[in-house]
PDB file of C-alpha atoms and ligand atoms in Angstrom:
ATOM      1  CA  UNK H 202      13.536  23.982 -25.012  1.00  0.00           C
ATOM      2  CA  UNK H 203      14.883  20.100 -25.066  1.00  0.00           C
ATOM      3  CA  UNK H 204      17.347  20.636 -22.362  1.00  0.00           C
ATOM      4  CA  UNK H 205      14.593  22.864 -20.121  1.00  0.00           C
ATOM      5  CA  UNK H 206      12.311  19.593 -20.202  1.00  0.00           C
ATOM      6  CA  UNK H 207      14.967  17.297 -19.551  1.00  0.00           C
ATOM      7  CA  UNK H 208      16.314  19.781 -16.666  1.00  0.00           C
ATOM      8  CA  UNK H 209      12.471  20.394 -15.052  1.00  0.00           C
ATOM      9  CA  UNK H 210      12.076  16.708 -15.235  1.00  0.00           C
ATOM     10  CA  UNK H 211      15.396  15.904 -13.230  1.00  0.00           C
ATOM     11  CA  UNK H 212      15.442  18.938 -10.996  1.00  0.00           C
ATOM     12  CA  UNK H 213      11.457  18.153  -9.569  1.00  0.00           C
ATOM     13  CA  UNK H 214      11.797  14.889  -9.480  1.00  0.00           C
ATOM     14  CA  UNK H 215      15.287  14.447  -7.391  1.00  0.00           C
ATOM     15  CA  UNK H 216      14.547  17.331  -5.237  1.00  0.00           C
ATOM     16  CA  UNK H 217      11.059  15.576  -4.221  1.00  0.00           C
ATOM     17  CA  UNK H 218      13.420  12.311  -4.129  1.00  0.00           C
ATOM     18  CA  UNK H 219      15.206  13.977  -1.840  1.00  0.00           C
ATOM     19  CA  UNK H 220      12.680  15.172   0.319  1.00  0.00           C
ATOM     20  CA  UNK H 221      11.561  11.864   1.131  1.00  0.00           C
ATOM     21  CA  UNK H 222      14.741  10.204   2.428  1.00  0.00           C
ATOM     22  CA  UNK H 223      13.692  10.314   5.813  1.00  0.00           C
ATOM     23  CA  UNK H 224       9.801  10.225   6.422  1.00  0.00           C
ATOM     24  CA  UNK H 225       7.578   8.709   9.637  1.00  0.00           C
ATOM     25  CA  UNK H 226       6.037   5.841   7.373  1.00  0.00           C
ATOM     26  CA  UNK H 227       7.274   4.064   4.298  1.00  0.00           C
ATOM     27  CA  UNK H 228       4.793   2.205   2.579  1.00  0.00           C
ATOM     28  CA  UNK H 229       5.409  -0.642  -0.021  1.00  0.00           C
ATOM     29  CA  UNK H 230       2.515  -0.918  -2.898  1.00  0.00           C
ATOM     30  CA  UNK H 231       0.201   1.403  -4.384  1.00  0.00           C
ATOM     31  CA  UNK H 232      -2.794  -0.923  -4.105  1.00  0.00           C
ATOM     32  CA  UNK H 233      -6.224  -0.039  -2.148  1.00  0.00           C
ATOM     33  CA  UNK H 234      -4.849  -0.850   1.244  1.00  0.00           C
ATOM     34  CA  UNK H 235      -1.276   1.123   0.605  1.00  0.00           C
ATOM     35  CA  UNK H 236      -3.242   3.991  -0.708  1.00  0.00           C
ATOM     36  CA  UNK H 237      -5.897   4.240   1.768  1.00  0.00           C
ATOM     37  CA  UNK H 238      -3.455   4.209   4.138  1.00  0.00           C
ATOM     38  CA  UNK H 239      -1.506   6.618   2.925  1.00  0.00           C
ATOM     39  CA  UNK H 240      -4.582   8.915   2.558  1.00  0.00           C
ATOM     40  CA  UNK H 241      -5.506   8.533   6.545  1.00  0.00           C
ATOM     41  CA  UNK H 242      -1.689   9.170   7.451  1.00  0.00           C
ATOM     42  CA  UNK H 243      -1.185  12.409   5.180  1.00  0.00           C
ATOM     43  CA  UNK H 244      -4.666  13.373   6.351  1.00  0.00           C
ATOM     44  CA  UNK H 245      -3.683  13.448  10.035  1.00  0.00           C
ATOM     45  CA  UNK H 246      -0.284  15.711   8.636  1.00  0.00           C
ATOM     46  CA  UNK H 247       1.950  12.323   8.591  1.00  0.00           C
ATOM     47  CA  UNK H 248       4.801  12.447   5.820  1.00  0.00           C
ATOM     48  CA  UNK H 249       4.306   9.795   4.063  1.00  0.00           C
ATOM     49  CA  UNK H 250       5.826   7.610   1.196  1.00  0.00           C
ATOM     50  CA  UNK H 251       4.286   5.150  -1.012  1.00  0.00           C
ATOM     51  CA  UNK H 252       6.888   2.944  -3.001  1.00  0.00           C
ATOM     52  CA  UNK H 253       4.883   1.255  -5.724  1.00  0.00           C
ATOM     53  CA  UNK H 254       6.866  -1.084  -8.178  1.00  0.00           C
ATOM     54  CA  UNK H 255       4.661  -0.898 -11.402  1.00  0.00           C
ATOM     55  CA  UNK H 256       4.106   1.511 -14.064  1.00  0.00           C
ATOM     56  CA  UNK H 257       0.501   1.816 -12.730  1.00  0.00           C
ATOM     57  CA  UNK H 258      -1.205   2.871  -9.668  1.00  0.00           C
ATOM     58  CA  UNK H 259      -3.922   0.362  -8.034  1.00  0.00           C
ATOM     59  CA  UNK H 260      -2.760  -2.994  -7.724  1.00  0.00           C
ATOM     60  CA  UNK H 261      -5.359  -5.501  -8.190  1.00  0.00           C
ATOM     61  CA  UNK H 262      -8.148  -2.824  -8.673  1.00  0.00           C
ATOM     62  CA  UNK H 263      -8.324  -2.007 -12.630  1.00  0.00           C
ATOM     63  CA  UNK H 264      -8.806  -5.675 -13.011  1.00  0.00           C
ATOM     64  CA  UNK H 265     -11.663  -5.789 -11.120  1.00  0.00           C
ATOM     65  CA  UNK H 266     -13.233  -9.287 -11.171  1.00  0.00           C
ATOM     66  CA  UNK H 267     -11.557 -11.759 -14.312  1.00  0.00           C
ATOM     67  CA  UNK H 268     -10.610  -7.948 -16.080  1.00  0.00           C
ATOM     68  CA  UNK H 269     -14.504  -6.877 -15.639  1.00  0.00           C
ATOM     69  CA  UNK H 270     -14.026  -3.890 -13.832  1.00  0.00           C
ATOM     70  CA  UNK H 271     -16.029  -3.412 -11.128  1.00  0.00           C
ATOM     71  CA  UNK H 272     -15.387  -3.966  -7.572  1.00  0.00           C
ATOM     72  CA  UNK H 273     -17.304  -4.868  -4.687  1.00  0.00           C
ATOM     73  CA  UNK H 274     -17.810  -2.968  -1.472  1.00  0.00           C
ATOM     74  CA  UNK H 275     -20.220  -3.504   1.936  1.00  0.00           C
ATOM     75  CA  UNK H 276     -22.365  -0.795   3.179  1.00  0.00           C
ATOM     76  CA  UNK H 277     -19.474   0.033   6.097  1.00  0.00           C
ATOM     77  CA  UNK H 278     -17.521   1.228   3.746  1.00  0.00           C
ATOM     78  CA  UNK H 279     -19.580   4.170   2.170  1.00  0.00           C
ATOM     79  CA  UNK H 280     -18.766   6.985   4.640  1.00  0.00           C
ATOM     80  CA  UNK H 281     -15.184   6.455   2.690  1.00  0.00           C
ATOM     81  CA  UNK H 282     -16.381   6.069  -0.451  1.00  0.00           C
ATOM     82  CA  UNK H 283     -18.727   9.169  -0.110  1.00  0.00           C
ATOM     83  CA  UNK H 284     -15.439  11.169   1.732  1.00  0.00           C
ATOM     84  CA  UNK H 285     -13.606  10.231  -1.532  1.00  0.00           C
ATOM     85  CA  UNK H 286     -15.565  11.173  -3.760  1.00  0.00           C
ATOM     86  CA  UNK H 287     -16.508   7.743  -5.314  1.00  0.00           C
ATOM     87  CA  UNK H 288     -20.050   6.673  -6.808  1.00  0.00           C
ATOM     88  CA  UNK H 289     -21.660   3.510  -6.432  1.00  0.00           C
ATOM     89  CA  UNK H 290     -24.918   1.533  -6.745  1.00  0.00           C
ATOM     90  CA  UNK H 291     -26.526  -0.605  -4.503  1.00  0.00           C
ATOM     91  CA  UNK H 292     -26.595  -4.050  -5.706  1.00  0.00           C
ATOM     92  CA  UNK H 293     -28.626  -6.345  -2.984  1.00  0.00           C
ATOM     93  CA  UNK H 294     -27.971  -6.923   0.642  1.00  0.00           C
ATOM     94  CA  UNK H 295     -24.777  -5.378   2.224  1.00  0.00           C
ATOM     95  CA  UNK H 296     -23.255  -4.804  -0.990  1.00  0.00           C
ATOM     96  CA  UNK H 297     -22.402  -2.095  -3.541  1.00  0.00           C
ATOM     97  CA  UNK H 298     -20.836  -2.204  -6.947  1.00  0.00           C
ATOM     98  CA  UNK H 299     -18.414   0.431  -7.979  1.00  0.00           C
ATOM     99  CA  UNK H 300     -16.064   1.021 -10.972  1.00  0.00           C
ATOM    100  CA  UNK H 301     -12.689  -0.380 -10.346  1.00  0.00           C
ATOM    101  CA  UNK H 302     -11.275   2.797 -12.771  1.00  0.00           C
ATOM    102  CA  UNK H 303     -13.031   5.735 -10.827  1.00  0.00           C
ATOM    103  CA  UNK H 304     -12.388   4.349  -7.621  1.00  0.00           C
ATOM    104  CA  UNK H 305      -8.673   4.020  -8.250  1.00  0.00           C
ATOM    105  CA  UNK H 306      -8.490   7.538  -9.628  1.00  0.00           C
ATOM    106  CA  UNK H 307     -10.421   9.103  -7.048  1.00  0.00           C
ATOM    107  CA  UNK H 308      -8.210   7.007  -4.764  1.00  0.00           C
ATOM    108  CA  UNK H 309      -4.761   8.413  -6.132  1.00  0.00           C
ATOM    109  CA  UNK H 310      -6.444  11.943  -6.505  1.00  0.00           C
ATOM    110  CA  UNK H 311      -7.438  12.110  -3.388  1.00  0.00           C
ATOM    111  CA  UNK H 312      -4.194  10.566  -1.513  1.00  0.00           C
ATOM    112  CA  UNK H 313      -1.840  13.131  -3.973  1.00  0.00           C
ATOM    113  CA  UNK H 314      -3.768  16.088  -2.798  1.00  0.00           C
ATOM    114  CA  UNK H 315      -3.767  15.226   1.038  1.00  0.00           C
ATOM    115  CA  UNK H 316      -0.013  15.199   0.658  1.00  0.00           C
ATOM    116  CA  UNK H 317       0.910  11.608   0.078  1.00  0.00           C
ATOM    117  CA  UNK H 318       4.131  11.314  -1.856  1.00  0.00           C
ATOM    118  CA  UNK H 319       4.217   8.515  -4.646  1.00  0.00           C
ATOM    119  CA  UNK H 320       6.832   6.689  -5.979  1.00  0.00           C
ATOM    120  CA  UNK H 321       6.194   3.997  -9.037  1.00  0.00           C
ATOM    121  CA  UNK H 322       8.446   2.349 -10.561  1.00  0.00           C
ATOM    122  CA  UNK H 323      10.431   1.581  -7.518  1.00  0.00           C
ATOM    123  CA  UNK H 324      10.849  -1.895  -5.814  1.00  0.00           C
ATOM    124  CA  UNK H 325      11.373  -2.392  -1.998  1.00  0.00           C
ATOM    125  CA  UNK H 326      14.027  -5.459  -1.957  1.00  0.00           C
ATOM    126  CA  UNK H 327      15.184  -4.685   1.757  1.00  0.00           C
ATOM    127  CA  UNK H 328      14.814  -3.006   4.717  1.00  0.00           C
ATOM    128  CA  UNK H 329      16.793  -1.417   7.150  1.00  0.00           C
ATOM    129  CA  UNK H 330      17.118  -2.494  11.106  1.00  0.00           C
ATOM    130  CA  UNK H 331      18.820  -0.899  13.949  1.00  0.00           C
ATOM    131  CA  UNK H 332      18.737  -3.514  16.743  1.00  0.00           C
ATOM    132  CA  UNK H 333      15.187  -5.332  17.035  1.00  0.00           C
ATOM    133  CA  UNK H 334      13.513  -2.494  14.471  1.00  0.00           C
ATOM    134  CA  UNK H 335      12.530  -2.400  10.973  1.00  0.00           C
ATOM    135  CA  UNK H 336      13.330   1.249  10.421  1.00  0.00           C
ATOM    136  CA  UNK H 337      13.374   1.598   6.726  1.00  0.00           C
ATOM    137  CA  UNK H 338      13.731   0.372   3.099  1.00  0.00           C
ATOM    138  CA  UNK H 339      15.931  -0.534   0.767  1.00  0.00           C
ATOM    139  CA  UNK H 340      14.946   0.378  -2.783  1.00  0.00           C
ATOM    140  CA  UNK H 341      15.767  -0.151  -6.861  1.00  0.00           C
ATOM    141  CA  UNK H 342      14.787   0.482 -10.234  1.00  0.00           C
ATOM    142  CA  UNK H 343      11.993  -2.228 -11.164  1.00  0.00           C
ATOM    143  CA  UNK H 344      14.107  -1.716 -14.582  1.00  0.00           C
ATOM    144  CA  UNK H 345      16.723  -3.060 -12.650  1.00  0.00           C
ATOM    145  CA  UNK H 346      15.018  -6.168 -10.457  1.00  0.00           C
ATOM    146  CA  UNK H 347      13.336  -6.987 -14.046  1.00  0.00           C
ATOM    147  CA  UNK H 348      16.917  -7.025 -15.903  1.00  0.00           C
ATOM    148  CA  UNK H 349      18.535  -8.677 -12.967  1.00  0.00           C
ATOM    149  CA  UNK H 350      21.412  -6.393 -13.200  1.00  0.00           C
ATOM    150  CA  UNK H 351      23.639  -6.340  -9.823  1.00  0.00           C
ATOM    151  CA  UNK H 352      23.162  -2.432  -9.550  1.00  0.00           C
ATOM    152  CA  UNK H 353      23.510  -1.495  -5.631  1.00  0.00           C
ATOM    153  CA  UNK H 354      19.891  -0.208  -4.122  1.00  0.00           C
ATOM    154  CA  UNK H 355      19.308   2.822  -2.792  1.00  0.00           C
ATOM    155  CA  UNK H 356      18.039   3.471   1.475  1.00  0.00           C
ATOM    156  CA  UNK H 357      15.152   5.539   2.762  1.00  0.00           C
ATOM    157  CA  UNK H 358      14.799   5.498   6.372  1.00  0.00           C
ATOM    158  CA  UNK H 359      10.966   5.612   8.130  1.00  0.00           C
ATOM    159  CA  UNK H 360      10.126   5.570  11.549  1.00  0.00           C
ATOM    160  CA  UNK H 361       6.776   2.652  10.303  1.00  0.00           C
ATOM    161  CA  UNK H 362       7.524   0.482   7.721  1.00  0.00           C
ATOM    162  CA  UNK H 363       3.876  -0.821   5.411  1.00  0.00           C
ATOM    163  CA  UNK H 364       3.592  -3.958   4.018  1.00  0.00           C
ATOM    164  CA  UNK H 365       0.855  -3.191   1.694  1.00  0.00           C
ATOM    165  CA  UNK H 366       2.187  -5.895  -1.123  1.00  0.00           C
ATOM    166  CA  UNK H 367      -1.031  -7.813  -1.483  1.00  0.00           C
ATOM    167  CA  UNK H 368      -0.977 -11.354  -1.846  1.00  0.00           C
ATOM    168  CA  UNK H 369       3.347 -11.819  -1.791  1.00  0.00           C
ATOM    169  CA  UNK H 370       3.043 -10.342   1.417  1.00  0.00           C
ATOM    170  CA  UNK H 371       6.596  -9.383   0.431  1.00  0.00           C
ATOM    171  CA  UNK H 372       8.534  -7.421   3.121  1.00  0.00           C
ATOM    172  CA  UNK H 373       7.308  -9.579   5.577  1.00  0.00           C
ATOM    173  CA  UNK H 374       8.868 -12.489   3.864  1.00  0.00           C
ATOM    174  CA  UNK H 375      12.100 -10.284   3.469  1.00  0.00           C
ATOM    175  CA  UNK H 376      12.064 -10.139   7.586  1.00  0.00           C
ATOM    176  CA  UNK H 377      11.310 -13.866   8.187  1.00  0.00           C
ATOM    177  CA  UNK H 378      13.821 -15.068   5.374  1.00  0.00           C
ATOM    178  CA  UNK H 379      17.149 -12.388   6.420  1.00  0.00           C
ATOM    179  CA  UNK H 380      16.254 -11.685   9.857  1.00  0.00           C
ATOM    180  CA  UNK H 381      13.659 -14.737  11.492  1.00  0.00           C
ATOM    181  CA  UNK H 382      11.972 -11.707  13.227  1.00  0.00           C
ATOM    182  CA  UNK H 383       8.907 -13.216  11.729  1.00  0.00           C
ATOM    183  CA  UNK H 384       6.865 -16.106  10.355  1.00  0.00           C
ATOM    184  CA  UNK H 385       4.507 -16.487   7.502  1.00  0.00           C
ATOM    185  CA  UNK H 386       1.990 -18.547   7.411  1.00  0.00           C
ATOM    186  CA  UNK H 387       0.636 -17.773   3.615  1.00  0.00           C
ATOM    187  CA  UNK H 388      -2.788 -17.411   2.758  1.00  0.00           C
ATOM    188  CA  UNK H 389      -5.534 -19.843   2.576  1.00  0.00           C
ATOM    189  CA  UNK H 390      -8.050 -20.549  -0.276  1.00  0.00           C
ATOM    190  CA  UNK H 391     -11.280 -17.996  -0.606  1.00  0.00           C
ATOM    191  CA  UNK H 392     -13.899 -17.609   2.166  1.00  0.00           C
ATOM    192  CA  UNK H 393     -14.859 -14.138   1.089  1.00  0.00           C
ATOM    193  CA  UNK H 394     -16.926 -13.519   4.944  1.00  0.00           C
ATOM    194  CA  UNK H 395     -13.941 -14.917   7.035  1.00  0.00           C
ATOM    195  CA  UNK H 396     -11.173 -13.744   4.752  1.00  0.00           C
ATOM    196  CA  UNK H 397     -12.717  -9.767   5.146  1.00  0.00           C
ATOM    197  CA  UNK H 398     -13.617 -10.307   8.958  1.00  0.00           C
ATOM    198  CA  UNK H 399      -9.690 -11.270   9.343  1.00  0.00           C
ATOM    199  CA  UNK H 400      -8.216  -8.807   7.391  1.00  0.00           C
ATOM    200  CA  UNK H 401      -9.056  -6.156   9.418  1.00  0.00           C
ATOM    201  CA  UNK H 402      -8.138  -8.274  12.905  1.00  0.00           C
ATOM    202  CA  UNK H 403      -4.455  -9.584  11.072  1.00  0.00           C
ATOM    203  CA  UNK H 404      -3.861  -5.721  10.067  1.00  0.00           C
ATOM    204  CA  UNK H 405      -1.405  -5.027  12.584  1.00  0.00           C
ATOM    205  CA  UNK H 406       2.246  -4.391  13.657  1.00  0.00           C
ATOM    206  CA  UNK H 407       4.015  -7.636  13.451  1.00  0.00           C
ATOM    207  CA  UNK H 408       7.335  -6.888  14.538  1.00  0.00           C
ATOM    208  CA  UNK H 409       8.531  -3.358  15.962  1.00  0.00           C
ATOM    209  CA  UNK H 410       8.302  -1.109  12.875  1.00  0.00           C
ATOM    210  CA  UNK H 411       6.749  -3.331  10.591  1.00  0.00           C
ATOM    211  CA  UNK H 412       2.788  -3.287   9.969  1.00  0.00           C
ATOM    212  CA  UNK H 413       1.042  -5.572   7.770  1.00  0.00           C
ATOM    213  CA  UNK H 414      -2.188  -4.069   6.037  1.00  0.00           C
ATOM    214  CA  UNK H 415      -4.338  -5.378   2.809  1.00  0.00           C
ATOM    215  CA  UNK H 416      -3.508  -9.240   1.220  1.00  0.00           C
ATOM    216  CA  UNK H 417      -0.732  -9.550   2.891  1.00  0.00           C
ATOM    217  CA  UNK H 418      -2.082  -9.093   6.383  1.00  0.00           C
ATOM    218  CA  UNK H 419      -3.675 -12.011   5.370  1.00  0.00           C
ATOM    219  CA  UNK H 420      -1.318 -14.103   4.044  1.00  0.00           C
ATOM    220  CA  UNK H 421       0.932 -13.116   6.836  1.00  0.00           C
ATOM    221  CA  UNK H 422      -1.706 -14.860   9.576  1.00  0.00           C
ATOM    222  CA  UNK H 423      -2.890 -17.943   7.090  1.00  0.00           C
ATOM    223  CA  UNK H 424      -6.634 -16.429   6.626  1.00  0.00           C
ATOM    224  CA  UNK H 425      -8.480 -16.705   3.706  1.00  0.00           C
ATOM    225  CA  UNK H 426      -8.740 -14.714   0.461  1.00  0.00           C
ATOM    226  CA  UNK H 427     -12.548 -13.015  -0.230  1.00  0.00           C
ATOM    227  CA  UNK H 428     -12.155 -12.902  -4.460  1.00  0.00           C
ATOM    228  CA  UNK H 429     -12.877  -8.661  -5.872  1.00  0.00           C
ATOM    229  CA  UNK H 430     -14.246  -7.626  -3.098  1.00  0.00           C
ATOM    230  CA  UNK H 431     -12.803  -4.695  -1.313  1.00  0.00           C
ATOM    231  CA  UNK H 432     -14.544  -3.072   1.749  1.00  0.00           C
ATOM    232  CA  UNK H 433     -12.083  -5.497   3.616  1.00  0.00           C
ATOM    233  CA  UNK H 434      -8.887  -3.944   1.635  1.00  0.00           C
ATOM    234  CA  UNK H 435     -10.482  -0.263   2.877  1.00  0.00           C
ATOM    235  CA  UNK H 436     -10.607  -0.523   6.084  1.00  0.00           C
ATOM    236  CA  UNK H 437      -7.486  -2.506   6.645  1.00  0.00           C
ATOM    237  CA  UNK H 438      -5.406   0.743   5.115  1.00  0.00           C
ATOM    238  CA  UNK H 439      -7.314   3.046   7.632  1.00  0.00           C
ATOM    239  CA  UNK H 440      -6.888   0.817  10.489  1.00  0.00           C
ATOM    240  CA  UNK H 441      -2.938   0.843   9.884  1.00  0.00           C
ATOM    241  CA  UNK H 442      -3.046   4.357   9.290  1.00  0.00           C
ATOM    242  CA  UNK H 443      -4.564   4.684  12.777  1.00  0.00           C
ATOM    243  CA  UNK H 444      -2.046   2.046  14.451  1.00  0.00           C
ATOM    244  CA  UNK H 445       0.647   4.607  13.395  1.00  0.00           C
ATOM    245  CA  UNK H 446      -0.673   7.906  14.061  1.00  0.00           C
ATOM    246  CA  UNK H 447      -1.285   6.439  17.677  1.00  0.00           C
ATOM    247  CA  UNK H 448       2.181   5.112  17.960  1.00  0.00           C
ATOM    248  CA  UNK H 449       3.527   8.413  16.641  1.00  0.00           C
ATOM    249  CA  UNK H 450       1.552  10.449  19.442  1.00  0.00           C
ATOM    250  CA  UNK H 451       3.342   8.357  22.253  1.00  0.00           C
TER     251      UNK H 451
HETATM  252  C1  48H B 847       7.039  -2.131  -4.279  1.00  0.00           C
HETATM  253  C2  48H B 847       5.393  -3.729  -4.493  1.00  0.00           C
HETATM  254  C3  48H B 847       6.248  -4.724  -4.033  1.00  0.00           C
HETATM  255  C4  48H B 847       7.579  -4.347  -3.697  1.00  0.00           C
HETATM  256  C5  48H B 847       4.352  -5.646  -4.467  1.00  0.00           C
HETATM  257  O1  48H B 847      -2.137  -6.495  -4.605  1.00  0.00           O
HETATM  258  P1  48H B 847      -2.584  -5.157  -4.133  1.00  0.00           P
HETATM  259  O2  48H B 847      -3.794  -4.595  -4.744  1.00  0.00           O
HETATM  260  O3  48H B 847      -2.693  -5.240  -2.524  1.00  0.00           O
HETATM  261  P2  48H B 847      -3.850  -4.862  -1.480  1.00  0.00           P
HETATM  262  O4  48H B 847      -3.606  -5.754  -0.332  1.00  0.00           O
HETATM  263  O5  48H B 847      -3.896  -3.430  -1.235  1.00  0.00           O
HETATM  264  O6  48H B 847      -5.199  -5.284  -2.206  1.00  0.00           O
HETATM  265  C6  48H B 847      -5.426  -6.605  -2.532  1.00  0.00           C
HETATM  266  C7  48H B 847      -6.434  -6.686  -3.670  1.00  0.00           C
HETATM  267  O7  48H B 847      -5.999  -5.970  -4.800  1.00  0.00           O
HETATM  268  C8  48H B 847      -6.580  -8.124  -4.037  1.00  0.00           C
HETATM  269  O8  48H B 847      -5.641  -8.650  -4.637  1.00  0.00           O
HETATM  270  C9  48H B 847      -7.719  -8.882  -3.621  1.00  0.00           C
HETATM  271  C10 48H B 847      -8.888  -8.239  -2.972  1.00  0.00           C
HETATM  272  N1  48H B 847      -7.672 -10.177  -3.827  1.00  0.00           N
HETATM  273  C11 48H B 847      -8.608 -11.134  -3.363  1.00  0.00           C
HETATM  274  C12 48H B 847      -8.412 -12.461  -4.040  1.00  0.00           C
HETATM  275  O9  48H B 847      -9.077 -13.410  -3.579  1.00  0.00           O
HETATM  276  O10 48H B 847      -7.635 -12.562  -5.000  1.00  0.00           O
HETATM  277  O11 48H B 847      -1.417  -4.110  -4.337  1.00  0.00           O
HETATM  278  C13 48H B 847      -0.116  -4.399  -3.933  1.00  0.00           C
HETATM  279  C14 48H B 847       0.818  -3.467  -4.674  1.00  0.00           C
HETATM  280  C15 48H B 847       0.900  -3.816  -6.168  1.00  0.00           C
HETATM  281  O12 48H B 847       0.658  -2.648  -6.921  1.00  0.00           O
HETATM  282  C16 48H B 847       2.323  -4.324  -6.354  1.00  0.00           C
HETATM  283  O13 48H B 847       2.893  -3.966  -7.584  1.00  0.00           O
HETATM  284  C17 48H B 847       3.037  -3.636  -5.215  1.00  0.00           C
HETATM  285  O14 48H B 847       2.115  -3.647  -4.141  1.00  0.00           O
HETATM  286  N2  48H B 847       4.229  -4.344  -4.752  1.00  0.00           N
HETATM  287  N3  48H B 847       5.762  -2.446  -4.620  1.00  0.00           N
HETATM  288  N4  48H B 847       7.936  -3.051  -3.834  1.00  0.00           N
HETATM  289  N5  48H B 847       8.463  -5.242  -3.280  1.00  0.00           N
HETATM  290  N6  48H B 847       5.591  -5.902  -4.018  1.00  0.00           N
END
């Protein structure tokens, strides 16, 4: 039986691998912006491939505010929460509290199920150009990064690269530091009204192939970060998601 466990493990998992060598979008982090992302793209019958380079799904969500897990969301933002499934209460004004757990689960569930493939444990420490255009990335064992070993990446190629790395805003920083296609500004210190309002303005394609969504959207323009609130982090995921699928139908 030992060998048939090792052997369905391998089999599945390299054959999905392998699947997913060539997709339309690549995107880098599993957070609320990566995943919502990924949700609108596999929804619209994108292939899709989320590259996520912890253990866990969800980025900043579990942690909620100071590791008391709830999150934050304004009233725009329900007609997604509802679609996914996710409960909330209201707590006054425009905002709505919701547990940072359930709303990552539902999240995952959700993207999985529309079709989204997902990848953890994997690091995006490249990409790949042809000419002016970001057109895929290069990838390795977080074992690896975390060792430091020199063990050679491996390439997928994507027609859309996502830089959905929250606050490192880290592909972007790959471009601007190996390439100079770019240039980061880094994010400024909380201003939870402007730093939502800007996310979803800064969530955009920032040099062909390369589209910045979530925190690093933010960090890429200089705006400001909002603290655990994340109706901003939402809608920035579905707005890439809709960049691409237009720029696929061209
Ligand atoms: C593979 C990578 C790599 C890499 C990073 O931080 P995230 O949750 O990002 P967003 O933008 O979807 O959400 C931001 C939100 O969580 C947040 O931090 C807020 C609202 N902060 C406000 C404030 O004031 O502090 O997720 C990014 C994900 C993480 O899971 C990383 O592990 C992953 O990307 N990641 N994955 N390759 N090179 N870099």
């Amino acid at each position: 039986m030992e060998k048939f466990i090792t052997q369905a493990i391998l089999e599945t998992y390299l054959k999905e691998f392998l699947e997913h060598t060539e997709v339309d979008v690549a995107i880098c982090g599993a957070g609320p912006s990566g995943l919502l992302c990924g949700y609108y793209l596999a929804k619209n019958k994108v292939k899709v491939v989320v590259f996520e380079r912890h253990l866990k799904i969800g980025g900043g969500m579990p942690g909620g505010g100071i590791m008391f897990n709830k999150i934050v969301f304004q009233k725009e933002v329900l007609p997604i929460l509802d679609e996914l499934g996710i409960d909330y209460n209201h707590y006054k004004d425009n905002l709505y509290v919701a547990n940072s757990i359930e709303t990552i689960s539902a999240l995952t569930y959700k993207a999985v199920k529309q079709g989204v493939k997902i990848f953890n444990l994997l690091s995006v420490e490249d990409v790949v150009i042809r000419e002016k255009k970001i057109c895929g990335v290069v990838l390795n064992w977080t074992a690896v990064e975390q060792a430091k070993l020199h063990v050679d990446p491996l390439a997928v190629l994507a027609k859309y690269v996502v830089d959905a790395t929250g606050h490192d805003c880290e592909v972007a920083k790959i471009v601007e530091k190996k390439l100079g296609w770019v240039s980061v500004k880094g994010e400024q210190s909380m201003w939870a009204e402007v730093g939502e309002d800007k996310l979803i303005e800064n969530t955009k394609e920032v040099c062909p192939g390369l589209i910045v969504c979530g925190m690093a959207a933010n960090a890429f323009f200089g705006s400001p970060r909002m603290g655990a609130i994340f109706g901003g982090m939402f809608l920035s995921g579905k707005k890439a998601a809709e960049i691409i699928i237009a720029r696929l139908a061209k």
